[in-house]
PDB file of C-alpha atoms in Angstrom:
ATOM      1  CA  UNK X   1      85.167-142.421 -33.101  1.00 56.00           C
ATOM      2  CA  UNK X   2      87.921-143.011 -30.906  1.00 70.00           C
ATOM      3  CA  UNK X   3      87.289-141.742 -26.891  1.00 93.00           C
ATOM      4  CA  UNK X   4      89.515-139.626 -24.962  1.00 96.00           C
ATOM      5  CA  UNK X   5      92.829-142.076 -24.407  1.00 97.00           C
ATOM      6  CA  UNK X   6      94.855-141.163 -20.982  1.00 98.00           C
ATOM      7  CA  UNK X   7      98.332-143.056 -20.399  1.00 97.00           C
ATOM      8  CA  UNK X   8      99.736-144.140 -18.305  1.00 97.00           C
ATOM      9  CA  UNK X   9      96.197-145.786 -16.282  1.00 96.00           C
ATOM     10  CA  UNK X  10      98.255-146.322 -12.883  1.00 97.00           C
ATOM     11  CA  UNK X  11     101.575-145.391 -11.347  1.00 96.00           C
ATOM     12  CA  UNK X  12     103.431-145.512  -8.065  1.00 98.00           C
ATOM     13  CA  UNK X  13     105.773-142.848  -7.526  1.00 98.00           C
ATOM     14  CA  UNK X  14     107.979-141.721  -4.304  1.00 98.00           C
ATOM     15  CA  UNK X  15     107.474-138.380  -2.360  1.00 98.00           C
ATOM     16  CA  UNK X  16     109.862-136.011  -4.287  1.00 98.00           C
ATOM     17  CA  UNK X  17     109.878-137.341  -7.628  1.00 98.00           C
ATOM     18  CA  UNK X  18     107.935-135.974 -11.007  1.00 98.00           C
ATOM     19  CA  UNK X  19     105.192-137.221 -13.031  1.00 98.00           C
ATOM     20  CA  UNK X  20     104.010-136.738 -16.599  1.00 98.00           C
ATOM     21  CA  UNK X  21     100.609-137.774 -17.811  1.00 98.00           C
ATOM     22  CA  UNK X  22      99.440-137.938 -21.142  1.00 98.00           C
ATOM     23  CA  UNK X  23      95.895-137.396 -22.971  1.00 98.00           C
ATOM     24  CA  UNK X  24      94.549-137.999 -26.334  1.00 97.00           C
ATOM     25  CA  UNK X  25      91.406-136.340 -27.051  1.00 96.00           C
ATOM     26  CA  UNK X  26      88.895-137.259 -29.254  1.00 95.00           C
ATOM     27  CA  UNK X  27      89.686-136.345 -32.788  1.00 93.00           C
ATOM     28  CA  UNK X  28      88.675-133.121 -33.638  1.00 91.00           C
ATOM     29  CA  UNK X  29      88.646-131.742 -30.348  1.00 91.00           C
ATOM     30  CA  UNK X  30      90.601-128.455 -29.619  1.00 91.00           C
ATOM     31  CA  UNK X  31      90.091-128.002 -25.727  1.00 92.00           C
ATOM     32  CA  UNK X  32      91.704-130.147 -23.319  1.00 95.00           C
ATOM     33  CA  UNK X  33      90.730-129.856 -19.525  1.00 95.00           C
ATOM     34  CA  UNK X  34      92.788-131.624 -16.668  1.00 97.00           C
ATOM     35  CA  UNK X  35      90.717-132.439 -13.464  1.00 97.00           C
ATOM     36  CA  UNK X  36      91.960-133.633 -10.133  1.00 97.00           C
ATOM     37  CA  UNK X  37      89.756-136.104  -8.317  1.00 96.00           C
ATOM     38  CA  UNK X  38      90.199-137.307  -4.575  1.00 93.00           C
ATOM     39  CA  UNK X  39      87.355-139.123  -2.536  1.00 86.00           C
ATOM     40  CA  UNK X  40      87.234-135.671  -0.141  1.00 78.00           C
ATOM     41  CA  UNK X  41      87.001-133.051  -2.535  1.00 83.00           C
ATOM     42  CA  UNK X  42      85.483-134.846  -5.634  1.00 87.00           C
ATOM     43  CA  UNK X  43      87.068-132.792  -9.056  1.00 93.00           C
ATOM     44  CA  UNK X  44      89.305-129.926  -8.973  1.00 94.00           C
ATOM     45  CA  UNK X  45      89.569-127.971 -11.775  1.00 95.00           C
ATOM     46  CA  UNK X  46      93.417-127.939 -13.185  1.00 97.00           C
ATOM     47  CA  UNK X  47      93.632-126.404 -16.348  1.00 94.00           C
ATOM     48  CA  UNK X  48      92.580-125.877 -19.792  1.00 94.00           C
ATOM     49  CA  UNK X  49      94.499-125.768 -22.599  1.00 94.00           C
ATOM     50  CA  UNK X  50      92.746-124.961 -26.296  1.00 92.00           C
ATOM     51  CA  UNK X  51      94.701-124.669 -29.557  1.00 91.00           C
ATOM     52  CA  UNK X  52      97.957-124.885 -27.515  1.00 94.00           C
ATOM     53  CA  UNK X  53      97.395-121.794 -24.932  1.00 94.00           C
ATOM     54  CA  UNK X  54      96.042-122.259 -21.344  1.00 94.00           C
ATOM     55  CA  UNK X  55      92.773-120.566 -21.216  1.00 90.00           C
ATOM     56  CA  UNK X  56      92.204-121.151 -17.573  1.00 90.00           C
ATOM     57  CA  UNK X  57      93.960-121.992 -14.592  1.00 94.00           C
ATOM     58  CA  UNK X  58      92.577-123.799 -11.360  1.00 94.00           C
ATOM     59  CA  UNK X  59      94.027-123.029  -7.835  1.00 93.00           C
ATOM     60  CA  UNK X  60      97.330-125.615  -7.620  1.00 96.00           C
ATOM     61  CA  UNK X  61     100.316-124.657  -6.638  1.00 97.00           C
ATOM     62  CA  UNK X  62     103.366-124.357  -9.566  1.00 96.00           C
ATOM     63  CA  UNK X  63     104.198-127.743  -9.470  1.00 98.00           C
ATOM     64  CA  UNK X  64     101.004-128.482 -11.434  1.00 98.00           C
ATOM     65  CA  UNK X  65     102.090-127.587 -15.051  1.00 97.00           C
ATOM     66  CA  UNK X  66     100.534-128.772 -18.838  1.00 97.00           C
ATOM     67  CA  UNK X  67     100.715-128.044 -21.962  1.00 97.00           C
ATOM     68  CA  UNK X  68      99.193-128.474 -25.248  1.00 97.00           C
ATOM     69  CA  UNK X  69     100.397-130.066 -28.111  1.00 97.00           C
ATOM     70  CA  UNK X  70      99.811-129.012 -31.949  1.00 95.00           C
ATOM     71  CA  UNK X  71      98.143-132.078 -32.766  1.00 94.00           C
ATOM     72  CA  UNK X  72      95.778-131.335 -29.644  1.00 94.00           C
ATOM     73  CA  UNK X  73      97.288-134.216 -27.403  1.00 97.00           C
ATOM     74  CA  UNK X  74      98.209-132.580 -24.115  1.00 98.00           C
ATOM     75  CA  UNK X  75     100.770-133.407 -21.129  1.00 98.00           C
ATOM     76  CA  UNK X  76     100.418-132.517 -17.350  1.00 98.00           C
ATOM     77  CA  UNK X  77     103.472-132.675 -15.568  1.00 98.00           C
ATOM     78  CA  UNK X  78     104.065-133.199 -11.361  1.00 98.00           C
ATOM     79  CA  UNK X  79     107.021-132.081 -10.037  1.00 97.00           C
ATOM     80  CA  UNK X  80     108.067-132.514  -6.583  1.00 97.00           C
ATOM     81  CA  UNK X  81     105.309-135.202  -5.607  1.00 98.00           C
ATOM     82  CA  UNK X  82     103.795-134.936  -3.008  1.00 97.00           C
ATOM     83  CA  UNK X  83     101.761-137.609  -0.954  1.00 97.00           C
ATOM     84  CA  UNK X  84      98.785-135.707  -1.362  1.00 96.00           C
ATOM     85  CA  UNK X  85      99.120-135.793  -4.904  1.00 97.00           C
ATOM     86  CA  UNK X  86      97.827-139.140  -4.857  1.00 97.00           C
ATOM     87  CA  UNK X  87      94.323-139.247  -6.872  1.00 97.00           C
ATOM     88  CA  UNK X  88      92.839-139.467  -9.883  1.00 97.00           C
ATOM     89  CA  UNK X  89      94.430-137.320 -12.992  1.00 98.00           C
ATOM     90  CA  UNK X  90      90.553-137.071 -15.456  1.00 98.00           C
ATOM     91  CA  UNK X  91      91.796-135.319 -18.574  1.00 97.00           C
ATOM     92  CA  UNK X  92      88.845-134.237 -20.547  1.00 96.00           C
ATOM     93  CA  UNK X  93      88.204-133.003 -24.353  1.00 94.00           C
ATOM     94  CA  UNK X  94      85.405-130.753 -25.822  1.00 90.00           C
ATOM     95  CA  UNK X  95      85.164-129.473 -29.219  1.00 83.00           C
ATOM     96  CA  UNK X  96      85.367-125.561 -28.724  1.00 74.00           C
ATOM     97  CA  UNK X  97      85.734-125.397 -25.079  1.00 66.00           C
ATOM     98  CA  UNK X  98      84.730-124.901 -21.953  1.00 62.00           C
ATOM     99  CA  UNK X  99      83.665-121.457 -22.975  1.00 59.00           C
ATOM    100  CA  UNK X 100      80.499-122.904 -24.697  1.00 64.00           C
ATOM    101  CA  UNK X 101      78.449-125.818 -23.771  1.00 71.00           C
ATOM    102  CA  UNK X 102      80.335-127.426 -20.721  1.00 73.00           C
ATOM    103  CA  UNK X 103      79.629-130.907 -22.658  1.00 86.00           C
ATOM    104  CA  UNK X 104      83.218-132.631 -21.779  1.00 92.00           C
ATOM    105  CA  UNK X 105      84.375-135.886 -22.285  1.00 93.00           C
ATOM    106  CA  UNK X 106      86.578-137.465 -19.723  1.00 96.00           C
ATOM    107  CA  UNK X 107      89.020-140.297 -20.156  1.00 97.00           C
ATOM    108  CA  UNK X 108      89.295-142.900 -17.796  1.00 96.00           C
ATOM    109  CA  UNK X 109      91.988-141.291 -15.905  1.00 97.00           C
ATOM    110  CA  UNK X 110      95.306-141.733 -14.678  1.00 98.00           C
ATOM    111  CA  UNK X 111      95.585-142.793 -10.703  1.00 97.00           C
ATOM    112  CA  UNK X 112      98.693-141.792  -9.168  1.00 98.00           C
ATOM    113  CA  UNK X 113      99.631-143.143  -6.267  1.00 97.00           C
ATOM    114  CA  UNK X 114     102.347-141.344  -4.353  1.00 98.00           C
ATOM    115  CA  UNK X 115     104.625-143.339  -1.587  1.00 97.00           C
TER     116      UNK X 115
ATOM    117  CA  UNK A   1      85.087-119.556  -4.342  1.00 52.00           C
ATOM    118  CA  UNK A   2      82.236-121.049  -5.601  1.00 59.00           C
ATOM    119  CA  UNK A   3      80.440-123.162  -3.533  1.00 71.00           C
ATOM    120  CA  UNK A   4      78.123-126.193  -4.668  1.00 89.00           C
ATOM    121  CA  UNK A   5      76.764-128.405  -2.703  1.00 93.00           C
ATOM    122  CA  UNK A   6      75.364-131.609  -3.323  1.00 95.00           C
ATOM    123  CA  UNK A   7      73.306-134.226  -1.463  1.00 96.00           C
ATOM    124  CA  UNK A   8      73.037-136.597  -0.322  1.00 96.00           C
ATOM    125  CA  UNK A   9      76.519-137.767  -0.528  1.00 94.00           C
ATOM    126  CA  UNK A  10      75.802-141.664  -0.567  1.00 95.00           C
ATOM    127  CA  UNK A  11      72.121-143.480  -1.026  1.00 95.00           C
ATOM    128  CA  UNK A  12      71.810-147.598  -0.651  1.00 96.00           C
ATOM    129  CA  UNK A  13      68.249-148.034  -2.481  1.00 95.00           C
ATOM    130  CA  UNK A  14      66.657-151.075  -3.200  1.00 96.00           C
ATOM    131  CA  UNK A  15      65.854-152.226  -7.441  1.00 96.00           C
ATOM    132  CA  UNK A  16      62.668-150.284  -8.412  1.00 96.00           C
ATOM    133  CA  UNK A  17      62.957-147.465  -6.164  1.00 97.00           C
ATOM    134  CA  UNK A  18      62.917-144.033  -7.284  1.00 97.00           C
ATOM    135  CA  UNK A  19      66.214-141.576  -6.515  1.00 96.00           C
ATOM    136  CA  UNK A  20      66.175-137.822  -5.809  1.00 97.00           C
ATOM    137  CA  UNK A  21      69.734-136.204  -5.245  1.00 97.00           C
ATOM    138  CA  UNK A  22      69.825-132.650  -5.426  1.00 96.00           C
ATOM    139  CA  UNK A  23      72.978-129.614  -6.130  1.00 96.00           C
ATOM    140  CA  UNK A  24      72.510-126.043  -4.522  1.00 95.00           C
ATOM    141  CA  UNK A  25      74.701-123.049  -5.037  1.00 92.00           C
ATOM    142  CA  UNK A  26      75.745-119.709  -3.369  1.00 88.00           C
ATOM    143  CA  UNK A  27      75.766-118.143  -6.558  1.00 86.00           C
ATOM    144  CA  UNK A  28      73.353-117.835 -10.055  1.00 85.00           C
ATOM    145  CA  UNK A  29      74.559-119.866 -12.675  1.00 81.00           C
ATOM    146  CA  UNK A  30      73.617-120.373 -16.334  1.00 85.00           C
ATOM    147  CA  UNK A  31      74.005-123.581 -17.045  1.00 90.00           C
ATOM    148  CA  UNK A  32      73.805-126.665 -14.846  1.00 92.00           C
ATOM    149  CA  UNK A  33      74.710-130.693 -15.730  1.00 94.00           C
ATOM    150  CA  UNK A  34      74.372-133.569 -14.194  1.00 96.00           C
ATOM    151  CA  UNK A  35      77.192-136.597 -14.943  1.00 97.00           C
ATOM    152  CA  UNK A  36      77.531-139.824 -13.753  1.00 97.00           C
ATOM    153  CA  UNK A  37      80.840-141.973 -13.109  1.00 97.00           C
ATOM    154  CA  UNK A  38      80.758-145.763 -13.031  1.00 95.00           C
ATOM    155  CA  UNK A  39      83.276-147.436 -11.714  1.00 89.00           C
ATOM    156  CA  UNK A  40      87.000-147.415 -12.975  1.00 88.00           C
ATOM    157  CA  UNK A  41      85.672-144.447 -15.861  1.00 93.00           C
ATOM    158  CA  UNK A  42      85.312-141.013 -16.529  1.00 95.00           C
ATOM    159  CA  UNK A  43      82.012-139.064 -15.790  1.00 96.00           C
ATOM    160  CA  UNK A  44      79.764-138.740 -18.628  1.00 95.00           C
ATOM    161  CA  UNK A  45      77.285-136.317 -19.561  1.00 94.00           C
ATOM    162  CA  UNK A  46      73.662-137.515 -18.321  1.00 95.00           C
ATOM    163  CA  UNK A  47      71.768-134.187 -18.739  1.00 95.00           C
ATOM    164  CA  UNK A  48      72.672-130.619 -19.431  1.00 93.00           C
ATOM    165  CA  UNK A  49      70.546-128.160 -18.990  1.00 93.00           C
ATOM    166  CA  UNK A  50      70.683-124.242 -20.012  1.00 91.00           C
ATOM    167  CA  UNK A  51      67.580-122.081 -18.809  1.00 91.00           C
ATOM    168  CA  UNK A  52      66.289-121.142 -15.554  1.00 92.00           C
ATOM    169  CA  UNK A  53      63.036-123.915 -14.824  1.00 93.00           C
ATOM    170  CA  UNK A  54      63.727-126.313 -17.641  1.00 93.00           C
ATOM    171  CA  UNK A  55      62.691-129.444 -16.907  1.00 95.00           C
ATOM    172  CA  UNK A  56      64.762-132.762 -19.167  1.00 95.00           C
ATOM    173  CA  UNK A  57      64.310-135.925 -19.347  1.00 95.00           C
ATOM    174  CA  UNK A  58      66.617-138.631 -20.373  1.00 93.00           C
ATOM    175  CA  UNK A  59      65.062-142.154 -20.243  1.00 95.00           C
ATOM    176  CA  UNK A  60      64.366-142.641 -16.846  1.00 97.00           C
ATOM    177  CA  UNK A  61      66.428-139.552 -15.413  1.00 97.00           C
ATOM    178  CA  UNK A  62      64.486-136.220 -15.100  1.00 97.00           C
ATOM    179  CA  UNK A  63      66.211-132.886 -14.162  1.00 97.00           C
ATOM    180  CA  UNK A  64      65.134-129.392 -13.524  1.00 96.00           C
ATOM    181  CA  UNK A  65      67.323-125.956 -13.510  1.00 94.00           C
ATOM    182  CA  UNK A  66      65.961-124.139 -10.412  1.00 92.00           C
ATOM    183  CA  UNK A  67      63.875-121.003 -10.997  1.00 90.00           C
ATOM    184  CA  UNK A  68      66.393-119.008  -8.495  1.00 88.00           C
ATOM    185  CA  UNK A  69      68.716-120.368 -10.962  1.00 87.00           C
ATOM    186  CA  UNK A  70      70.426-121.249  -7.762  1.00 90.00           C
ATOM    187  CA  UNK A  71      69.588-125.262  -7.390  1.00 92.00           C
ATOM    188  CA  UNK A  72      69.228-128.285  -9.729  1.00 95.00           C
ATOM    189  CA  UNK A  73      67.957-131.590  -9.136  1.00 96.00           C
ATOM    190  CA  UNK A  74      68.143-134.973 -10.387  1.00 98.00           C
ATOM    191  CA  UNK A  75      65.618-137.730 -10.573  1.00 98.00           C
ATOM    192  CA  UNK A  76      66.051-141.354 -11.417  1.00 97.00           C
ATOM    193  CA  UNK A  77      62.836-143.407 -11.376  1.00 97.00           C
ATOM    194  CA  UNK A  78      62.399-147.469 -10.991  1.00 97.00           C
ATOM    195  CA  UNK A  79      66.679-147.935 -10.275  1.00 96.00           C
ATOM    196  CA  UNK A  80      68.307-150.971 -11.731  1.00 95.00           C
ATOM    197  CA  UNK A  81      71.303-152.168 -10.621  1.00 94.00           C
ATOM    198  CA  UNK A  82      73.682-150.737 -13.563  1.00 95.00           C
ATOM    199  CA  UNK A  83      72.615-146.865 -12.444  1.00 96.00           C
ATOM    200  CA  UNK A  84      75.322-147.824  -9.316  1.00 96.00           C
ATOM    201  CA  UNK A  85      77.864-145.019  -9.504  1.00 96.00           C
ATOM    202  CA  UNK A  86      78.824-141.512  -8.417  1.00 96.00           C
ATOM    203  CA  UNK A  87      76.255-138.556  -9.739  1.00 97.00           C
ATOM    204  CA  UNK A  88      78.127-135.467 -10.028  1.00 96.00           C
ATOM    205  CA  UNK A  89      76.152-131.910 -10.748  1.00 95.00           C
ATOM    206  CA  UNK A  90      78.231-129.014 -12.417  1.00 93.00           C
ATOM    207  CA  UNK A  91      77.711-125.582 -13.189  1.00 90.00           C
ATOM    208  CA  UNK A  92      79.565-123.195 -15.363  1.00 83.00           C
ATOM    209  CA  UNK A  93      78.448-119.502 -16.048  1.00 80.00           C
ATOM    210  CA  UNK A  94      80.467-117.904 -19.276  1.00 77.00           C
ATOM    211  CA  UNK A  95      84.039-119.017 -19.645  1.00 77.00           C
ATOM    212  CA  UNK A  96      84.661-119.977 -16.374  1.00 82.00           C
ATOM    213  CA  UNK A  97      85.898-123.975 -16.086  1.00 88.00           C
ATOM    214  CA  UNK A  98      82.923-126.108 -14.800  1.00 89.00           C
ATOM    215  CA  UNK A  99      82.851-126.388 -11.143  1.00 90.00           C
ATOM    216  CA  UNK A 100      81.718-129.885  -9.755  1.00 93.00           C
ATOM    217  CA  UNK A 101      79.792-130.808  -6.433  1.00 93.00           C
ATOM    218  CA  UNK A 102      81.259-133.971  -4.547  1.00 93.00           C
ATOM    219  CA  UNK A 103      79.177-135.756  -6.553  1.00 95.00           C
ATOM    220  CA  UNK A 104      76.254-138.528  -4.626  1.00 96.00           C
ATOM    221  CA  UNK A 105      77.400-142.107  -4.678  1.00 96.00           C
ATOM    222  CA  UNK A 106      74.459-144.463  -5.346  1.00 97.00           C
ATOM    223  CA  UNK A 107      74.062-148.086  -4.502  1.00 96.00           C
ATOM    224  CA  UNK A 108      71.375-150.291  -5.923  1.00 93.00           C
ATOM    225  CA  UNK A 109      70.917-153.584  -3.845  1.00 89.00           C
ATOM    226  CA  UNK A 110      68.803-156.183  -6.121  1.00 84.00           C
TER     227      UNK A 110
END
């Protein structure tokens, strides 16, 4: 069974500009849950998205936007980047949600580095 | 906000010694898990663990759920050098998104 698949893996991006990051979860997975991680705050809860509506919301500002796809796949999107955006983007699948067990399954993440 | 904190942050242990890192919390939770990240991957799910004094093992990790349901730790016993990486606790209480500690990076020198 095929993991949780996260493209792009890296990317360098100027202050100002917008990112989009994509993630595959595993098959049969419903829930999708985006997670910031920097070496001074460890992971930051994003978002979750589950049969294409966002269940929960972390505390980002509104440049932090996703969505959810029919097929499951979900984007998160960057706008205005800032150099504090710069960190690792963990997108992470479960089957019903983080509503039941809190069993997720991270990719390998995405790290952004903002110039 | 919820708070968790977890500790140490870093341990340098020698092959064959035991580990103890631990997560406490301001606030009761009902569920607590422990995940580990090796380098360049995601965190994966070591141990999860659902009531109040429940005590798991996994091969050589142990954990326990606090009886305050406030604290968790997490025990690995005889290290080898491929347990190197970052432990992370979490702990999620109904629908709420799980909420990570800072997570305990461990080094094993051979």
């Amino acid at each position: 069974k095929a993991g949780v698949t996260q493209t792009p893996r890296y990317l360098i991006k100027t202050r100002g500009q917008q990112v989009t990051l994509s993630c595959s979860p595993i098959s049969g997975h419903r829930s999708v849950s985006w997670y910031q991680q920097t070496p001074g705050q460890g992971l930051q809860f994003l978002f979750e998205y589950f049969s294409e509506t966002q269940r929960n919301k972390g505390n980002f500002p509104g440049r932090f936007s996703g969505r959810q796809f029919s097929n499951s796949r979900s984007e998160m999107n960057v706008s205005t980047l800032e150099l504090g955006d710069s960190a690792l983007y963990l997108c992470a699948s479960s089957l019903q949600g983080q509503g039941n067990t809190g069993e997720l399954f991270f990719g390998e993440g995405s790290r952004l580095t903002v110039l | 906000g919820q708070q968790l904190n977890q500790s140490p942050q870093s341990m340098f242990i020698q092959e064959g010694e035991d580990v103890s890192m631990n997560c406490t919390s301001s606030s009761i939770f009902n569920t607590w898990l422990w995940y580990k990240q090796d380098p360049g991957e995601g965190p994966v799910l070591l141990i999860a663990l659902y009531k109040a004094g429940e005590l798991t093992s996994n091969g050589r990790l142990t954990a326990q759920f606090g009886i305050t349901r406030k604290d968790s730790f997490l025990n690995i016993s005889a290290s080898i050098p491929s347990d190197v990486g970052i432990y992370f606790c979490a702990e999620k209480s109904g629908n709420t998104p799980l909420v990570f500690g800072k997570g305990t990076r461990l080094s094993v020198i051979a």
